[in-house]
mmCIF file of C-alpha atoms in Angstrom:
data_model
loop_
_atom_site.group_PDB
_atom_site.id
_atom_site.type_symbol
_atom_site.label_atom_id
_atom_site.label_comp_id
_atom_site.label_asym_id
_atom_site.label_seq_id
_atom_site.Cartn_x
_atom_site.Cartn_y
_atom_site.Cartn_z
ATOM 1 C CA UNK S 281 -2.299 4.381 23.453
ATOM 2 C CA UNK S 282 -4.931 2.778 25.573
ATOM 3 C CA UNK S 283 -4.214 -1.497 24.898
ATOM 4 C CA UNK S 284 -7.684 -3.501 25.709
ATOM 5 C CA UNK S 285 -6.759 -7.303 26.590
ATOM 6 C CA UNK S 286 -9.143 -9.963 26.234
ATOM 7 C CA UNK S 287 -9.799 -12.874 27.935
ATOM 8 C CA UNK S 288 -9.745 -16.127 27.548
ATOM 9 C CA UNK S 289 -8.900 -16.152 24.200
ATOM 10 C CA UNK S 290 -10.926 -19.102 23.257
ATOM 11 C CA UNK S 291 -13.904 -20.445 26.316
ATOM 12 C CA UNK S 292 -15.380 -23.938 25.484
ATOM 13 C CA UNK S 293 -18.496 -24.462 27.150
ATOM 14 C CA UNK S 294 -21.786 -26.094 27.477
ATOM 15 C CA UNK S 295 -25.491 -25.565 26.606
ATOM 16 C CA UNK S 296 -27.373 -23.823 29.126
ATOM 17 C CA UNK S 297 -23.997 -22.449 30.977
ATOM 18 C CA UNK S 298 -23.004 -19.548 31.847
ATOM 19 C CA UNK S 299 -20.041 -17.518 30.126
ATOM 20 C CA UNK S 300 -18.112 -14.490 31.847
ATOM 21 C CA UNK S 301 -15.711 -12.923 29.074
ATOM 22 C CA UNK S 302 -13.075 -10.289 30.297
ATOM 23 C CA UNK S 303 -11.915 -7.595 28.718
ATOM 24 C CA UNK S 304 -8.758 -5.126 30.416
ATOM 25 C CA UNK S 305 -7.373 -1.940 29.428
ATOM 26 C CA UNK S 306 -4.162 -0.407 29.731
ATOM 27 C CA UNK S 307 -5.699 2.809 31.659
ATOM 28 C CA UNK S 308 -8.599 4.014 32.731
ATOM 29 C CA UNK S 309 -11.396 4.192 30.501
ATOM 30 C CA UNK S 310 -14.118 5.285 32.866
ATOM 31 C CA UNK S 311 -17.370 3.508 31.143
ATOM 32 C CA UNK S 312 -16.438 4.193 27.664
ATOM 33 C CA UNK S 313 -16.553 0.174 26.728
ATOM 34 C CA UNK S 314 -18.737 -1.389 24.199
ATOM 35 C CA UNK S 315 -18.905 -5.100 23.433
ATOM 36 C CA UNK S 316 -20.011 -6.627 19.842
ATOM 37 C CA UNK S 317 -20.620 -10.479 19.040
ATOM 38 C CA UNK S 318 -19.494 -11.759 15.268
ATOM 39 C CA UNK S 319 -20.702 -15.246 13.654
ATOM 40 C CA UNK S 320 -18.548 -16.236 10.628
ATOM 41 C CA UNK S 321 -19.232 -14.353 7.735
ATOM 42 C CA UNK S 322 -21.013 -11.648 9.016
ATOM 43 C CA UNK S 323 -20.556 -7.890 10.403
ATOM 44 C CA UNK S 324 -19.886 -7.466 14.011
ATOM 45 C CA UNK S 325 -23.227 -6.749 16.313
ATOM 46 C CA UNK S 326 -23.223 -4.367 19.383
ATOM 47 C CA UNK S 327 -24.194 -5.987 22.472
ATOM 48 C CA UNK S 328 -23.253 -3.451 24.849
ATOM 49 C CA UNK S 329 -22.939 -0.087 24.915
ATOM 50 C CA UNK S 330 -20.996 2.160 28.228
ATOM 51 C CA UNK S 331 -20.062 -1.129 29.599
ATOM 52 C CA UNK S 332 -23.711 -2.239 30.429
ATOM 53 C CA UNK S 333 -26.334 -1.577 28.449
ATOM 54 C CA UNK S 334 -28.006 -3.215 26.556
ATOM 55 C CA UNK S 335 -28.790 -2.546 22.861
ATOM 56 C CA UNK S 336 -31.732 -2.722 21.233
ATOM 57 C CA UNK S 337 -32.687 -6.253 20.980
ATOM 58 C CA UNK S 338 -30.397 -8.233 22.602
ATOM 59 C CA UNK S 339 -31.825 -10.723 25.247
ATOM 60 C CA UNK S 340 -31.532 -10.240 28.978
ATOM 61 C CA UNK S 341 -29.392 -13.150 28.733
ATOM 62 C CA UNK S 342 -26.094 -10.759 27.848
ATOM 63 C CA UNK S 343 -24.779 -8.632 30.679
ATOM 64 C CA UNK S 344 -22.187 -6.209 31.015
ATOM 65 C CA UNK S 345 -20.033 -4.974 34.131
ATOM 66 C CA UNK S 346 -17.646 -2.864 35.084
ATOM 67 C CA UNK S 347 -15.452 0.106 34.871
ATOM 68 C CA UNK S 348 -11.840 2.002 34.909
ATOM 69 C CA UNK S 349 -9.692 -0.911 34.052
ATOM 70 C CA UNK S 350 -11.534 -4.245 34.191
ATOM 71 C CA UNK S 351 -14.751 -5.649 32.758
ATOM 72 C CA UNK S 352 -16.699 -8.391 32.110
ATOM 73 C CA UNK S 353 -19.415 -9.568 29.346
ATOM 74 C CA UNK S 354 -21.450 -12.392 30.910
ATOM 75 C CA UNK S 355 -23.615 -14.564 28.942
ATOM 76 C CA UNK S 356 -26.321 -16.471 30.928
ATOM 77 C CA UNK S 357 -28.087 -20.101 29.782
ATOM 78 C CA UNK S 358 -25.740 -20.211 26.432
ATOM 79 C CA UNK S 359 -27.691 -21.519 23.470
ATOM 80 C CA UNK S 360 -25.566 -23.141 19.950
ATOM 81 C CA UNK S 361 -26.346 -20.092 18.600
ATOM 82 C CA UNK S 362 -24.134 -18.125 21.027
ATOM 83 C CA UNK S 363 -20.942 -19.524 19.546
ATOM 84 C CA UNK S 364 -19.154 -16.629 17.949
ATOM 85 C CA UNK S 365 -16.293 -14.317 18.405
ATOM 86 C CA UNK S 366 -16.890 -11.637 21.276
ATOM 87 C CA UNK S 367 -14.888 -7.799 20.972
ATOM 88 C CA UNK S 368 -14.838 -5.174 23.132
ATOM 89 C CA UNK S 369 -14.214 -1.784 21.960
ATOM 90 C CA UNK S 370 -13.325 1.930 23.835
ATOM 91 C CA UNK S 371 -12.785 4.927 22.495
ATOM 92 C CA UNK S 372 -9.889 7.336 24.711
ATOM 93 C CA UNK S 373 -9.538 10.839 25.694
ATOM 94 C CA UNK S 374 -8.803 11.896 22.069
ATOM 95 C CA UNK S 375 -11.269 10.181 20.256
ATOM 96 C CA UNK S 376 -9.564 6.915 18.897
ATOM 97 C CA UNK S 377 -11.130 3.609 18.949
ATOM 98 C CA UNK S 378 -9.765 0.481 19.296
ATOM 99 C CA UNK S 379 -10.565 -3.551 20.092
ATOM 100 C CA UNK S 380 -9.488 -5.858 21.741
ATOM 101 C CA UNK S 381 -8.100 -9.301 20.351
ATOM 102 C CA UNK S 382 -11.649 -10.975 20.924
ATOM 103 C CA UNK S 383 -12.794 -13.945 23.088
ATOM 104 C CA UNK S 384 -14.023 -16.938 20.804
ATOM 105 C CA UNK S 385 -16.600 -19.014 22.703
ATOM 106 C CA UNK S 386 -17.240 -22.198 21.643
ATOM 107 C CA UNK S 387 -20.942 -24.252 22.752
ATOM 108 C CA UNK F 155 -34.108 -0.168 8.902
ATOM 109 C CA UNK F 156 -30.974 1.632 8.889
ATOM 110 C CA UNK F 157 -28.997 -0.109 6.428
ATOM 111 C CA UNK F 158 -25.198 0.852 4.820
ATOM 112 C CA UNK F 159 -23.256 -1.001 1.694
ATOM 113 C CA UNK F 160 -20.065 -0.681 0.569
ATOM 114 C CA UNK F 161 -18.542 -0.658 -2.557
ATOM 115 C CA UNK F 162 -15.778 -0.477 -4.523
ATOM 116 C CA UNK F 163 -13.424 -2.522 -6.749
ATOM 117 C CA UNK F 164 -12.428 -5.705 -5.110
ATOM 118 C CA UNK F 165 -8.891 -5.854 -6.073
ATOM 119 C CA UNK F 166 -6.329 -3.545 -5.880
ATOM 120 C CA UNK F 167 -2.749 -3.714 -6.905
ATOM 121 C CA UNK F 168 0.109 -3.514 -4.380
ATOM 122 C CA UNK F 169 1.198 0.493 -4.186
ATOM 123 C CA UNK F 170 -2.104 1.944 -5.907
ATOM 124 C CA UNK F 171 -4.876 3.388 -3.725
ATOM 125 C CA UNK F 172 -7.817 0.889 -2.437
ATOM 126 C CA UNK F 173 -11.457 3.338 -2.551
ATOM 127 C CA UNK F 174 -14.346 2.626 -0.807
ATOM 128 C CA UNK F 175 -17.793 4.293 -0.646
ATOM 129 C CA UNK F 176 -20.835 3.330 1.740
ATOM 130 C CA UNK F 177 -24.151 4.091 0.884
ATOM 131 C CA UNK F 178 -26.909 5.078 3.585
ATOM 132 C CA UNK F 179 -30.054 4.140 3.731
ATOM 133 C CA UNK F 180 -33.104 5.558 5.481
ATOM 134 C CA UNK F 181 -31.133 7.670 7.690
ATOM 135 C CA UNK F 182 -29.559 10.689 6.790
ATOM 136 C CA UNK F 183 -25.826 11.194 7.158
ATOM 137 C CA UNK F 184 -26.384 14.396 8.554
ATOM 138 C CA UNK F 185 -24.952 15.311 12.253
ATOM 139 C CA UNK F 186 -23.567 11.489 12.660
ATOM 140 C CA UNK F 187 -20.332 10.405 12.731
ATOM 141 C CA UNK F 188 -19.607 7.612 10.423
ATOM 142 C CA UNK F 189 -16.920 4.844 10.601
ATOM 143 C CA UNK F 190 -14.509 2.181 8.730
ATOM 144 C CA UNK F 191 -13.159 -0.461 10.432
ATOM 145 C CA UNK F 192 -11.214 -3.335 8.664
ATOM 146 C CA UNK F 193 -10.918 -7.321 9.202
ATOM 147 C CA UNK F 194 -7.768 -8.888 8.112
ATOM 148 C CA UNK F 195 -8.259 -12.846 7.657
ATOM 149 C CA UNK F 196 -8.914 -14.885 10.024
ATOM 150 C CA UNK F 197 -7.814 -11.815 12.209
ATOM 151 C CA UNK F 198 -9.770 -9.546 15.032
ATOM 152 C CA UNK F 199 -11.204 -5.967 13.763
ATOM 153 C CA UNK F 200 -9.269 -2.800 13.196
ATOM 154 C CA UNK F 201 -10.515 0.673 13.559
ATOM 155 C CA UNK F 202 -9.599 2.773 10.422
ATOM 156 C CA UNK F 203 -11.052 6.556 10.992
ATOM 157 C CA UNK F 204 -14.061 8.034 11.151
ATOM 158 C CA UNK F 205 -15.688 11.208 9.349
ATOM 159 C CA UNK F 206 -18.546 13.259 10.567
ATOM 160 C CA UNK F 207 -21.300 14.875 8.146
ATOM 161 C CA UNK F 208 -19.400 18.018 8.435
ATOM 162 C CA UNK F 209 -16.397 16.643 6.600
ATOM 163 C CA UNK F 210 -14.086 16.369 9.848
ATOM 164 C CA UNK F 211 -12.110 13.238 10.344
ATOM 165 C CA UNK F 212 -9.861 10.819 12.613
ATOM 166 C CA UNK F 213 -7.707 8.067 11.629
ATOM 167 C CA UNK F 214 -5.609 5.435 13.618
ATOM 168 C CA UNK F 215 -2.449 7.088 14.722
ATOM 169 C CA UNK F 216 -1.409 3.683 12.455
ATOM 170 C CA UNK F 217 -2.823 4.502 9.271
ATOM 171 C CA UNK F 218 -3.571 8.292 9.457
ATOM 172 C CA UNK F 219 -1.023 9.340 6.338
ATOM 173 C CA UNK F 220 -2.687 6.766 4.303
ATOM 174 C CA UNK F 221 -5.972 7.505 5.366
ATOM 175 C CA UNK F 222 -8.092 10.093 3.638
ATOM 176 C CA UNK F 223 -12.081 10.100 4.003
ATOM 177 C CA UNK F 224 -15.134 12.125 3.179
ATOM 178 C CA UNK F 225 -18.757 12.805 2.815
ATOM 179 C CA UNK F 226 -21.980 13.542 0.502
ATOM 180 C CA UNK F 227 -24.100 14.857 1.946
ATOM 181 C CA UNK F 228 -25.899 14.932 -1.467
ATOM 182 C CA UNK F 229 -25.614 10.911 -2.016
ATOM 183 C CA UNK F 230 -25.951 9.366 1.467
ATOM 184 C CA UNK F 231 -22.239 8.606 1.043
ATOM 185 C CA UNK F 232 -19.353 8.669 2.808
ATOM 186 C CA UNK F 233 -15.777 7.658 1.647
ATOM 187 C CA UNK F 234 -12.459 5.833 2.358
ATOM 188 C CA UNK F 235 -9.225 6.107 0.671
ATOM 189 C CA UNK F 236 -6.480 4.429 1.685
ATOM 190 C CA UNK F 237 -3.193 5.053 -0.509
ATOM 191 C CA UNK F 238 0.130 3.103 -0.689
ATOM 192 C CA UNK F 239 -1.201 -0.387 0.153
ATOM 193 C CA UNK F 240 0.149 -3.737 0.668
ATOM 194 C CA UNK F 241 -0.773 -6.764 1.137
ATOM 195 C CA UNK F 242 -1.167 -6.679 4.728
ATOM 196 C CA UNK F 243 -3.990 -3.955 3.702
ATOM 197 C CA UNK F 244 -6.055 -7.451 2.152
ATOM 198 C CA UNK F 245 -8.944 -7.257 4.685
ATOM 199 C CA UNK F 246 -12.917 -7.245 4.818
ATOM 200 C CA UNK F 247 -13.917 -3.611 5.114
ATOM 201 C CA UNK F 248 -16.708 -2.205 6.745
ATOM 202 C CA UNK F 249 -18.581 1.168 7.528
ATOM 203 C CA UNK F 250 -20.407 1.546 10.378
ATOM 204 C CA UNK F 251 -22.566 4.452 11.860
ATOM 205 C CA UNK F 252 -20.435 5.818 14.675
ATOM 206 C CA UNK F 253 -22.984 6.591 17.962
ATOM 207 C CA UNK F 254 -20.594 8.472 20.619
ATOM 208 C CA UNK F 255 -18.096 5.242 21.433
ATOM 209 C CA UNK F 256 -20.099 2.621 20.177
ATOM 210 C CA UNK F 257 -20.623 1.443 16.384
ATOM 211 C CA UNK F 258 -24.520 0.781 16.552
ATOM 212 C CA UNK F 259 -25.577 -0.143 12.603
ATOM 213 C CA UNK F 260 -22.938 -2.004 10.510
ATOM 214 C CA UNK F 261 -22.607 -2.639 6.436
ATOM 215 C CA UNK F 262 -22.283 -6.412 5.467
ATOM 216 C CA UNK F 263 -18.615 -6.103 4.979
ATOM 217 C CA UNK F 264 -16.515 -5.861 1.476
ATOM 218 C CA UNK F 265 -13.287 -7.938 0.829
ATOM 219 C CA UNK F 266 -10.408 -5.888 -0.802
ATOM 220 C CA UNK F 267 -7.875 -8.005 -1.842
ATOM 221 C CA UNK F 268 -4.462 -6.275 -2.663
ATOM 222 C CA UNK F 269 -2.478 -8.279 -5.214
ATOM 223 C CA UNK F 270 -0.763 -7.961 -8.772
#
């Protein structure tokens, strides 16, 4: 079973910052990596889809990188209404899913 | 827009069997693959299965001889039941529309409470 670590587990910063949220697996998960944002009381939204694209809608300011083992969500000129919990998700060779712990950023 | 909603009864005792159905809207369950994931909490999500139109299905390794699910074609629906549970099952549930890896469109969530 193919573990996905996140990291930080909670990232405090300011307005206008920039935020770079890692997420590691286990193994090698070639680009197989999606990334969601949730606000309290609501469903999950996908960000990212095969580690870095975009999906419909969300603003240039969310980025996604990398592959195989290690990557990285990156949120550029943080507004308030960026505070949320982040997930990354993968699905392996034979077709389970699974997330990570989440990152919970903080503005 | 796509939209999805679950439903069900919102407590279940401990040992019965919690049942879940999501309804579709303006897309057609046909050839998709369609997901539940659950949120214990104040806890981080937790991938339950998935069924395709077709009727085929994967569960967590986890959950997978509680875990039975289906679909209707006929209703827009598709189906979770999850037998046996505990309170540790007490969780917001959620279907999802399941695009190759990624969960793309997402219901609003339903808490199940499991308690006597």
């Amino acid at each position: 079973e193919i573990v996905l670590t996140q990291s930080p587990a909670t990232l405090s910063v300011s307005p206008g910052e920039r935020a770079t949220l890692s997420c590691r697996a286990s193994q090698d998960v070639s680009f197989f990596l999606a990334w969601y944002q949730q606000k309290p009381g609501q469903a999950p939204r996908l960000l990212i889809f095969n580690a870095s694209n975009r999906a419909t809608g969300i603003p240039a300011r969310f980025s996604g990188f990398g592959s195989g083992t290690d990557f990285t969500l990156a949120i550029n000129n943080l507004a308030p209404e960026d505070s949320a919990v982040y997930y990354c998700q993968h699905r392996n060779n034979w077709l389970s899913l699974s997330f990570g712990g989440g990152t919970k950023v903080e503005i | 827009q796509v939209q999805l909603q679950e439903s069900g009864p919102g407590l279940v005792k401990p040992s019965g069997t919690l049942s879940l159905t999501c309804t579709v809207s303006n897309i057609s369950i046909s050839s998709y693959y369609w997901g539940w994931i659950r949120q214990p909490p104040g806890k981080g999500l937790e991938w339950i299965g998935y069924v395709h139109s077709s009727g085929s299905t994967n569960s967590s390794p986890s959950l997978k001889s509680r875990v039975t699910m289906s679909a209707d074609t006929s209703k827009n629906q598709f189906s979770l039941h999850l037998t046996s549970v505990t309170a540790a099952d007490t969780a917001v549930y959620y279907c999802a529309r399941l695009k190759q890896i990624w969960f793309d469109y997402w219901g609003q969530g339903m808490l199940v409470t499991v308690s006597s």
